[in-house]
Short mmCIF file of C-alpha atoms in Angstrom, two decimals:
data_model
loop_
_atom_site.label_atom_id
_atom_site.label_comp_id
_atom_site.label_asym_id
_atom_site.label_seq_id
_atom_site.Cartn_x
_atom_site.Cartn_y
_atom_site.Cartn_z
CA MET M 358 -0.58 37.03 245.14
CA PRO M 359 0.02 40.57 243.98
CA PHE M 360 -0.27 41.49 240.32
CA ALA M 361 2.93 42.23 238.56
CA LYS M 362 3.30 45.87 237.69
CA SER M 363 3.43 46.49 233.99
CA LYS M 364 5.03 49.49 232.43
CA LYS M 365 2.57 52.12 231.67
CA THR M 366 2.29 53.15 228.06
CA THR M 367 0.14 56.07 227.22
CA CYS M 368 -1.03 57.33 223.91
CA ARG M 369 0.14 60.94 223.44
CA LYS M 370 -2.51 63.19 222.14
CA SER M 371 -1.24 65.43 219.30
CA ASN M 372 -2.98 68.67 218.71
CA ASP M 373 -0.82 69.62 215.83
CA LEU M 374 -2.66 67.49 213.19
CA LYS M 375 -3.77 69.80 210.42
CA PRO M 376 -7.34 69.44 208.94
CA LYS M 377 -5.99 68.25 205.56
CA GLU M 378 -3.81 65.59 207.32
CA CYS M 379 -6.83 64.40 209.27
CA CYS M 380 -8.89 64.09 206.16
CA ALA M 381 -6.04 62.35 204.38
CA HIS M 382 -5.83 59.73 207.16
CA ALA M 383 -9.59 59.18 207.02
CA ILE M 384 -9.56 58.82 203.20
CA ALA M 385 -6.62 56.44 203.27
CA ALA M 386 -8.38 54.24 205.85
CA LEU M 387 -11.58 54.18 203.78
CA ASP M 388 -9.56 53.39 200.65
CA GLN M 389 -7.75 50.57 202.40
CA HIS M 390 -10.83 48.85 203.93
CA LEU M 391 -13.63 49.52 201.44
CA THR M 392 -13.93 48.75 197.79
CA ILE M 393 -16.64 50.45 195.68
CA PRO M 394 -16.90 49.54 192.07
CA ILE M 395 -17.49 52.70 190.08
CA GLN M 396 -17.85 53.14 186.34
CA GLY M 397 -16.69 56.28 184.60
CA ARG M 398 -14.18 58.92 185.42
CA LEU M 399 -15.09 59.13 189.07
CA THR M 400 -12.75 57.22 191.33
CA GLN M 401 -13.32 55.74 194.74
CA THR M 402 -10.85 58.20 196.23
CA ASP M 403 -12.74 61.12 194.73
CA LEU M 404 -15.95 59.91 196.30
CA PHE M 405 -14.31 59.48 199.67
CA GLN M 406 -12.80 62.91 199.46
CA ALA M 407 -16.15 64.47 198.78
CA LEU M 408 -17.86 62.49 201.56
CA VAL M 409 -15.17 63.27 204.16
CA GLY M 410 -15.17 66.97 203.15
CA MET M 411 -18.91 67.14 203.33
CA ALA M 412 -18.94 65.48 206.80
CA ALA M 413 -16.32 67.95 207.99
CA MET M 414 -18.39 70.87 206.83
CA GLN M 415 -21.67 69.26 207.95
CA GLN M 416 -23.09 69.45 204.44
CA SER M 417 -26.17 67.63 203.24
CA ILE M 418 -25.71 64.50 201.03
CA HIS M 419 -27.97 66.18 198.49
CA SER M 420 -25.17 68.64 197.59
CA ILE M 421 -22.71 65.90 196.64
CA THR M 422 -22.82 66.67 192.88
CA GLY M 423 -21.24 70.10 193.45
CA PHE M 424 -18.50 68.55 195.59
CA LEU M 425 -17.74 65.79 193.07
CA ASP M 426 -17.46 68.37 190.35
CA ASP M 427 -14.96 70.36 192.44
CA THR M 428 -12.77 67.24 193.14
CA ARG M 429 -12.48 66.32 189.45
CA THR M 430 -11.22 69.69 188.21
CA PRO M 431 -7.44 69.99 188.26
#
């Protein structure tokens, strides 16, 4: 008995995703699926922005205080 042919669906790769859009998607996914209770002015989103930015630039976790200070300044 032959298998029924199904319609092929392929995922189109998009190379036009900008770095900020990519980071925004990663941060939104982290915000949606993880909850971190934080006291003070720092928000969970600020922390995720700093961590994703550091990962993108391959920075050490020991330099996070500088990144967190940069995310809080308007």
